[in-house]
Amino acid sequence: MAEAVLSFLDVQHRHKIPTPRWSKPWAQRLGPGIVDLNLKLYKGSILGLVGPNGAGKTTLLRMMAGILPLQTGSVMQRIGNEEWTRVADLRTLVGHMPEQVRWQGRTTVRNILLELGDMRGTQTNRIDALLNLVGLQQRQDEQLDNLSQGMRQRLSIAAALLGSPKVLLLDEPFNGLDPVAAQAFTELIQRLANKGVSIVISSHMVAQLGGFIDRIGLLHRGQLLDEGPLEDVETRLGLNGRYMISGTGKVDLNLRLKGIDLERIEETTNEDGWSLTFRGDSQEVLQALLSNDVVLSSWSPLAPDLVEWLCAATGMDVRDISLEVASSAFLPMRTKEMGEDE
């Protein structure tokens, strides 16, 4: 198993919201945020942190980057086989790429990195190496105003890597990227992971992360509902082993699949053909249909989407899973002890 780099133990940060009263016009209470979260980050591992808008993903990344203070909990670091030690300053270990960085002005790509590097004590040869790593070496003299969205994202990740961090946090890095740029950015992230960097990617698009993340974390209402290798989380939530198969013509699936042990999740029939979503032995189902001369048009494993992940993890109905931005009245799912101003 990969070496654990950082461990976040019962960490919390809840934003304060005003609750004025006649006797206390400046009173506040704790509102949205992260509550009692436990998470380990592993060397060279890519963690996909997913959840709906307002789940607390950006707040969590800012906590992990040392931008927002921990109200409770602690962060521990382990190097090799040494004992776990408390981290005094996360900013020395973590690089953070915010969701949107407005790179503007007439200064060049290389000059802005040199200016930022001066603040971190980064050597010039390190700047040149980063430009090469993120694919901006040929664009180093380009003015910031002339950069495409893909190049701006590459510049952002180069800036986040200035301090040679052990952990890299990426907040919605695929926003605004076309498919070609997104693929190039994915390859860059994988190269960084291969170099041993622990990477956390925040996203509300599960499908966009499929195929290259090693682990997934489900965040909802400020709490980490489940986390681990993708296959393990799917199994725990009962979302594994699902397939979708479709074909043309009129087919009596009850007759063709008689005697086969499978769970039928959804079945549709229309003028164009039929489709079946099921859990079971896919090879047995395929063989049974093909041996009965059933014409198939598609077959594929069925990956869960974000709503399915959250419904399975929370036990809530799809109608209760809101994809809207949380309001200021939002509170975490678990009941917490309230202070006098809550």
Short mmCIF file of C-alpha atoms in Angstrom, two decimals:
data_model
loop_
_atom_site.label_atom_id
_atom_site.label_comp_id
_atom_site.label_asym_id
_atom_site.label_seq_id
_atom_site.Cartn_x
_atom_site.Cartn_y
_atom_site.Cartn_z
CA MET A 1 0.00 0.00 0.00
CA ALA A 2 1.17 3.55 -0.73
CA GLU A 3 2.80 5.58 2.03
CA ALA A 4 0.48 7.97 3.88
CA VAL A 5 1.72 11.58 3.62
CA LEU A 6 -0.78 13.55 5.69
CA SER A 7 -3.54 12.60 8.10
CA PHE A 8 -6.40 14.95 8.97
CA LEU A 9 -7.95 13.99 12.31
CA ASP A 10 -11.41 15.26 13.32
CA VAL A 11 -10.82 18.58 11.57
CA GLN A 12 -13.54 21.20 11.46
CA HIS A 13 -14.11 24.68 10.10
CA ARG A 14 -17.62 26.10 10.04
CA HIS A 15 -18.26 29.57 8.70
CA LYS A 16 -19.86 32.05 11.06
CA ILE A 17 -23.09 33.67 9.98
CA PRO A 18 -24.79 36.65 11.63
CA THR A 19 -27.79 36.06 13.91
CA PRO A 20 -28.52 39.54 15.31
CA ARG A 21 -30.77 39.88 18.33
CA TRP A 22 -31.91 42.88 20.31
CA SER A 23 -29.59 42.04 23.18
CA LYS A 24 -26.73 40.88 20.91
CA PRO A 25 -26.76 42.79 17.59
CA TRP A 26 -23.41 41.30 16.57
CA ALA A 27 -24.22 37.71 17.54
CA GLN A 28 -23.08 34.92 15.23
CA ARG A 29 -23.58 31.20 14.96
CA LEU A 30 -21.78 28.41 13.17
CA GLY A 31 -23.18 27.65 9.73
CA PRO A 32 -21.91 25.76 6.68
CA GLY A 33 -18.49 24.18 6.66
CA ILE A 34 -16.56 20.99 7.34
CA VAL A 35 -17.46 18.88 10.37
CA ASP A 36 -15.35 16.21 12.13
CA LEU A 37 -13.57 15.06 8.98
CA ASN A 38 -10.97 12.27 8.97
CA LEU A 39 -8.87 11.71 5.87
CA LYS A 40 -5.46 10.34 4.88
CA LEU A 41 -3.57 11.36 1.75
CA TYR A 42 -1.18 8.88 0.13
CA LYS A 43 2.04 9.40 -1.81
CA GLY A 44 1.51 9.32 -5.59
CA SER A 45 -2.24 8.78 -5.19
CA ILE A 46 -4.97 10.81 -6.92
CA LEU A 47 -8.05 11.41 -4.76
CA GLY A 48 -11.24 12.59 -6.44
CA LEU A 49 -13.23 14.68 -3.97
CA VAL A 50 -16.79 14.82 -5.28
CA GLY A 51 -20.03 16.34 -4.08
CA PRO A 52 -22.80 18.70 -5.17
CA ASN A 53 -22.43 22.46 -5.21
CA GLY A 54 -22.29 23.71 -1.63
CA ALA A 55 -21.06 20.41 -0.20
CA GLY A 56 -17.97 22.08 1.26
CA LYS A 57 -15.32 21.02 -1.28
CA THR A 58 -13.71 24.45 -1.62
CA THR A 59 -13.80 24.99 2.15
CA LEU A 60 -12.08 21.64 2.70
CA LEU A 61 -9.36 22.39 0.15
CA ARG A 62 -8.70 25.77 1.78
CA MET A 63 -8.40 24.05 5.15
CA MET A 64 -6.02 21.48 3.69
CA ALA A 65 -3.97 24.30 2.14
CA GLY A 66 -3.66 26.16 5.43
CA ILE A 67 -5.73 29.12 4.22
CA LEU A 68 -8.63 28.52 6.61
CA PRO A 69 -7.68 27.68 10.22
CA LEU A 70 -8.74 24.47 11.91
CA GLN A 71 -11.29 25.23 14.59
CA THR A 72 -10.88 21.71 15.98
CA GLY A 73 -8.78 18.67 15.10
CA SER A 74 -5.19 18.25 13.99
CA VAL A 75 -3.03 17.42 10.98
CA MET A 76 -0.28 14.82 11.25
CA GLN A 77 2.68 14.15 8.97
CA ARG A 78 4.66 10.97 8.49
CA ILE A 79 7.92 10.69 6.56
CA GLY A 80 8.95 7.14 5.67
CA ASN A 81 8.76 4.88 8.72
CA GLU A 82 9.03 7.72 11.23
CA GLU A 83 6.41 8.41 13.87
CA TRP A 84 3.48 10.67 13.06
CA THR A 85 4.25 14.28 13.98
CA ARG A 86 1.93 17.29 14.14
CA VAL A 87 2.12 19.70 11.18
CA ALA A 88 2.73 23.27 12.29
CA ASP A 89 2.24 24.96 8.89
CA LEU A 90 0.46 23.20 6.03
CA ARG A 91 1.65 25.80 3.54
CA THR A 92 5.14 24.28 3.62
CA LEU A 93 3.80 20.93 2.40
CA VAL A 94 0.81 21.78 0.23
CA GLY A 95 0.38 23.48 -3.14
CA HIS A 96 -3.07 24.89 -3.88
CA MET A 97 -4.65 25.62 -7.26
CA PRO A 98 -7.89 27.63 -6.76
CA GLU A 99 -10.86 27.15 -9.06
CA GLN A 100 -10.35 30.38 -11.00
CA VAL A 101 -7.12 32.39 -11.14
CA ARG A 102 -7.43 35.56 -13.21
CA TRP A 103 -4.04 35.75 -14.87
CA GLN A 104 -4.11 39.21 -16.44
CA GLY A 105 -1.63 41.84 -17.50
CA ARG A 106 1.22 42.40 -19.88
CA THR A 107 3.82 40.57 -17.84
CA THR A 108 4.97 37.24 -19.25
CA VAL A 109 4.44 33.70 -18.02
CA ARG A 110 8.06 33.33 -16.94
CA ASN A 111 8.21 36.72 -15.23
CA ILE A 112 5.11 36.08 -13.12
CA LEU A 113 6.54 32.75 -11.98
CA LEU A 114 9.85 34.44 -11.15
CA GLU A 115 8.00 37.02 -9.05
CA LEU A 116 6.06 34.33 -7.21
CA GLY A 117 9.21 32.25 -6.89
CA ASP A 118 10.96 35.11 -5.09
CA MET A 119 8.33 34.90 -2.36
CA ARG A 120 8.97 31.15 -1.94
CA GLY A 121 12.74 31.31 -2.37
CA THR A 122 12.53 29.22 -5.54
CA GLN A 123 15.63 29.01 -7.72
CA THR A 124 15.51 30.10 -11.36
CA ASN A 125 16.38 26.62 -12.62
CA ARG A 126 13.36 25.31 -10.72
CA ILE A 127 11.16 27.81 -12.58
CA ASP A 128 12.53 26.62 -15.93
CA ALA A 129 11.92 22.99 -14.93
CA LEU A 130 8.32 23.79 -14.01
CA LEU A 131 7.70 25.54 -17.33
CA ASN A 132 8.90 22.42 -19.08
CA LEU A 133 6.86 20.14 -16.82
CA VAL A 134 3.55 21.92 -17.46
CA GLY A 135 4.23 22.40 -21.17
CA LEU A 136 4.66 26.19 -21.15
CA GLN A 137 8.31 26.35 -22.11
CA GLN A 138 7.46 27.49 -25.64
CA ARG A 139 5.01 30.05 -24.21
CA GLN A 140 7.16 31.46 -21.42
CA ASP A 141 7.41 34.88 -23.11
CA GLU A 142 3.66 35.07 -23.80
CA GLN A 143 1.78 37.89 -22.08
CA LEU A 144 -0.83 36.81 -19.54
CA ASP A 145 -3.61 38.58 -21.45
CA ASN A 146 -2.96 36.33 -24.47
CA LEU A 147 -3.23 32.99 -22.68
CA SER A 148 -6.00 30.54 -23.45
CA GLN A 149 -7.96 28.94 -20.60
CA GLY A 150 -5.91 25.76 -20.91
CA MET A 151 -2.64 27.69 -20.66
CA ARG A 152 -3.96 29.64 -17.66
CA GLN A 153 -4.70 26.34 -15.91
CA ARG A 154 -1.19 25.12 -16.67
CA LEU A 155 0.23 28.35 -15.26
CA SER A 156 -1.88 27.92 -12.14
CA ILE A 157 -0.57 24.42 -11.54
CA ALA A 158 3.02 25.63 -12.11
CA ALA A 159 2.47 28.33 -9.47
CA ALA A 160 1.08 25.73 -7.05
CA LEU A 161 4.20 23.59 -7.55
CA LEU A 162 6.70 26.35 -6.81
CA GLY A 163 7.46 25.14 -3.30
CA SER A 164 7.92 21.49 -4.37
CA PRO A 165 4.85 20.43 -2.36
CA LYS A 166 4.18 16.88 -1.29
CA VAL A 167 0.44 17.46 -1.75
CA LEU A 168 -1.27 19.28 -4.63
CA LEU A 169 -4.86 20.51 -4.29
CA LEU A 170 -6.84 21.23 -7.46
CA ASP A 171 -10.22 22.94 -7.17
CA GLU A 172 -12.44 22.19 -10.21
CA PRO A 173 -9.41 22.17 -12.56
CA PHE A 174 -11.41 21.12 -15.65
CA ASN A 175 -13.79 24.08 -15.62
CA GLY A 176 -13.67 25.91 -18.94
CA LEU A 177 -11.41 23.39 -20.67
CA ASP A 178 -12.30 21.89 -24.03
CA PRO A 179 -11.94 18.07 -24.39
CA VAL A 180 -8.44 18.30 -25.90
CA ALA A 181 -7.18 20.62 -23.16
CA ALA A 182 -8.85 18.48 -20.49
CA GLN A 183 -7.09 15.36 -21.80
CA ALA A 184 -3.72 17.16 -21.80
CA PHE A 185 -4.36 18.39 -18.26
CA THR A 186 -5.25 14.85 -17.14
CA GLU A 187 -1.96 13.54 -18.51
CA LEU A 188 -0.10 16.29 -16.65
CA ILE A 189 -1.79 15.33 -13.37
CA GLN A 190 -0.88 11.69 -13.91
CA ARG A 191 2.76 12.61 -14.53
CA LEU A 192 2.83 14.52 -11.25
CA ALA A 193 1.34 11.54 -9.40
CA ASN A 194 3.98 9.28 -10.94
CA LYS A 195 6.61 11.60 -9.44
CA GLY A 196 5.17 10.88 -5.98
CA VAL A 197 2.95 13.94 -5.50
CA SER A 198 -0.27 13.27 -3.60
CA ILE A 199 -3.10 14.95 -5.54
CA VAL A 200 -6.61 15.93 -4.47
CA ILE A 201 -9.04 16.97 -7.21
CA SER A 202 -12.30 18.63 -6.28
CA SER A 203 -15.14 18.15 -8.75
CA HIS A 204 -18.90 17.75 -9.02
CA MET A 205 -18.48 15.71 -12.23
CA VAL A 206 -17.79 12.06 -11.38
CA ALA A 207 -17.61 10.97 -15.03
CA GLN A 208 -14.80 13.46 -15.66
CA LEU A 209 -12.66 11.79 -13.00
CA GLY A 210 -13.29 8.22 -14.07
CA GLY A 211 -10.35 6.25 -15.36
CA PHE A 212 -7.52 8.12 -13.69
CA ILE A 213 -8.31 8.70 -10.01
CA ASP A 214 -7.11 6.09 -7.51
CA ARG A 215 -9.49 6.95 -4.69
CA ILE A 216 -12.81 8.75 -4.30
CA GLY A 217 -14.22 10.77 -1.42
CA LEU A 218 -17.92 11.61 -1.18
CA LEU A 219 -18.57 14.95 0.46
CA HIS A 220 -22.08 16.09 1.37
CA ARG A 221 -23.21 18.81 3.77
CA GLY A 222 -19.71 19.26 5.10
CA GLN A 223 -19.11 15.62 5.94
CA LEU A 224 -17.05 12.91 4.29
CA LEU A 225 -19.58 10.12 3.79
CA ASP A 226 -17.17 7.55 2.39
CA GLU A 227 -13.61 7.43 1.03
CA GLY A 228 -11.32 4.82 -0.43
CA PRO A 229 -10.39 3.05 -3.66
CA LEU A 230 -13.13 3.50 -6.24
CA GLU A 231 -14.01 -0.21 -6.43
CA ASP A 232 -14.15 -0.55 -2.63
CA VAL A 233 -16.52 2.39 -2.23
CA GLU A 234 -18.74 1.10 -5.05
CA THR A 235 -18.94 -2.29 -3.34
CA ARG A 236 -19.72 -0.83 0.09
CA LEU A 237 -22.53 1.27 -1.38
CA GLY A 238 -23.93 -1.52 -3.56
CA LEU A 239 -23.14 0.28 -6.83
CA ASN A 240 -20.78 -2.32 -8.26
CA GLY A 241 -21.38 -5.05 -10.84
CA ARG A 242 -24.04 -3.20 -12.82
CA TYR A 243 -24.35 -3.48 -16.60
CA MET A 244 -26.50 -2.00 -19.33
CA ILE A 245 -27.35 -3.97 -22.45
CA SER A 246 -29.58 -2.98 -25.36
CA GLY A 247 -30.77 -4.37 -28.66
CA THR A 248 -33.19 -4.02 -31.54
CA GLY A 249 -36.47 -5.73 -32.25
CA LYS A 250 -39.06 -7.20 -29.93
CA VAL A 251 -37.55 -9.60 -27.41
CA ASP A 252 -39.12 -11.52 -24.55
CA LEU A 253 -36.33 -11.06 -22.01
CA ASN A 254 -38.16 -13.15 -19.40
CA LEU A 255 -38.04 -16.11 -21.76
CA ARG A 256 -34.51 -15.54 -23.06
CA LEU A 257 -33.03 -15.06 -19.58
CA LYS A 258 -35.05 -17.73 -17.81
CA GLY A 259 -33.04 -19.54 -15.16
CA ILE A 260 -30.28 -16.90 -14.96
CA ASP A 261 -29.65 -15.39 -11.55
CA LEU A 262 -29.65 -11.62 -12.00
CA GLU A 263 -31.10 -8.48 -10.42
CA ARG A 264 -33.12 -6.40 -12.86
CA ILE A 265 -32.65 -2.73 -12.04
CA GLU A 266 -34.41 -1.13 -15.01
CA GLU A 267 -35.99 -2.41 -18.21
CA THR A 268 -37.36 -0.34 -21.10
CA THR A 269 -39.02 -1.22 -24.39
CA ASN A 270 -39.99 1.08 -27.26
CA GLU A 271 -40.31 1.12 -31.05
CA ASP A 272 -36.54 1.35 -31.52
CA GLY A 273 -35.72 -1.64 -29.35
CA TRP A 274 -35.11 -2.51 -25.73
CA SER A 275 -32.60 -1.98 -22.92
CA LEU A 276 -31.89 -3.75 -19.66
CA THR A 277 -29.91 -2.55 -16.65
CA PHE A 278 -29.00 -5.41 -14.33
CA ARG A 279 -26.58 -6.73 -11.73
CA GLY A 280 -25.24 -10.20 -12.26
CA ASP A 281 -22.96 -12.34 -14.42
CA SER A 282 -22.66 -10.27 -17.59
CA GLN A 283 -21.01 -13.05 -19.59
CA GLU A 284 -23.81 -15.46 -18.78
CA VAL A 285 -26.41 -12.88 -19.85
CA LEU A 286 -24.57 -12.14 -23.10
CA GLN A 287 -24.19 -15.81 -23.95
CA ALA A 288 -27.86 -16.51 -23.28
CA LEU A 289 -29.00 -13.67 -25.54
CA LEU A 290 -26.56 -14.38 -28.37
CA SER A 291 -27.35 -18.10 -28.37
CA ASN A 292 -31.01 -17.18 -28.92
CA ASP A 293 -30.13 -14.97 -31.92
CA VAL A 294 -30.99 -11.74 -30.10
CA VAL A 295 -29.58 -8.72 -31.94
CA LEU A 296 -27.52 -6.58 -29.57
CA SER A 297 -26.61 -2.94 -30.19
CA SER A 298 -24.63 -2.09 -27.05
CA TRP A 299 -23.23 -3.51 -23.85
CA SER A 300 -21.22 -1.77 -21.13
CA PRO A 301 -20.60 -1.64 -17.39
CA LEU A 302 -22.71 1.05 -15.73
CA ALA A 303 -20.77 3.60 -13.68
CA PRO A 304 -22.72 5.50 -11.01
CA ASP A 305 -23.27 9.23 -11.39
CA LEU A 306 -23.00 11.79 -8.60
CA VAL A 307 -26.66 11.57 -7.57
CA GLU A 308 -26.47 7.77 -7.31
CA TRP A 309 -23.31 8.01 -5.19
CA LEU A 310 -24.95 10.45 -2.80
CA CYS A 311 -28.27 8.62 -2.60
CA ALA A 312 -26.47 5.37 -1.77
CA ALA A 313 -24.20 7.02 0.80
CA THR A 314 -26.89 9.07 2.56
CA GLY A 315 -29.90 6.78 2.18
CA MET A 316 -31.82 9.81 0.88
CA ASP A 317 -34.17 9.86 -2.08
CA VAL A 318 -33.08 11.55 -5.29
CA ARG A 319 -35.66 14.27 -4.69
CA ASP A 320 -34.00 15.09 -1.36
CA ILE A 321 -30.49 15.40 -2.83
CA SER A 322 -30.28 19.07 -3.74
CA LEU A 323 -27.76 20.13 -6.36
CA GLU A 324 -28.31 23.80 -5.57
CA VAL A 325 -25.78 25.95 -3.73
CA ALA A 326 -26.32 25.66 0.02
CA SER A 327 -27.95 28.60 1.72
CA SER A 328 -26.67 30.37 4.80
CA ALA A 329 -29.16 28.38 6.86
CA PHE A 330 -27.42 25.15 5.89
CA LEU A 331 -26.27 22.95 8.76
CA PRO A 332 -24.38 19.63 8.69
CA MET A 333 -26.28 16.38 8.61
CA ARG A 334 -25.23 15.19 12.06
CA THR A 335 -26.55 16.85 15.17
CA LYS A 336 -23.80 18.84 16.84
CA GLU A 337 -23.54 20.34 20.29
CA MET A 338 -24.54 23.99 20.06
CA GLY A 339 -22.85 26.93 21.73
CA GLU A 340 -24.78 29.72 23.40
CA ASP A 341 -24.90 31.73 20.17
CA GLU A 342 -26.11 28.88 17.92
#
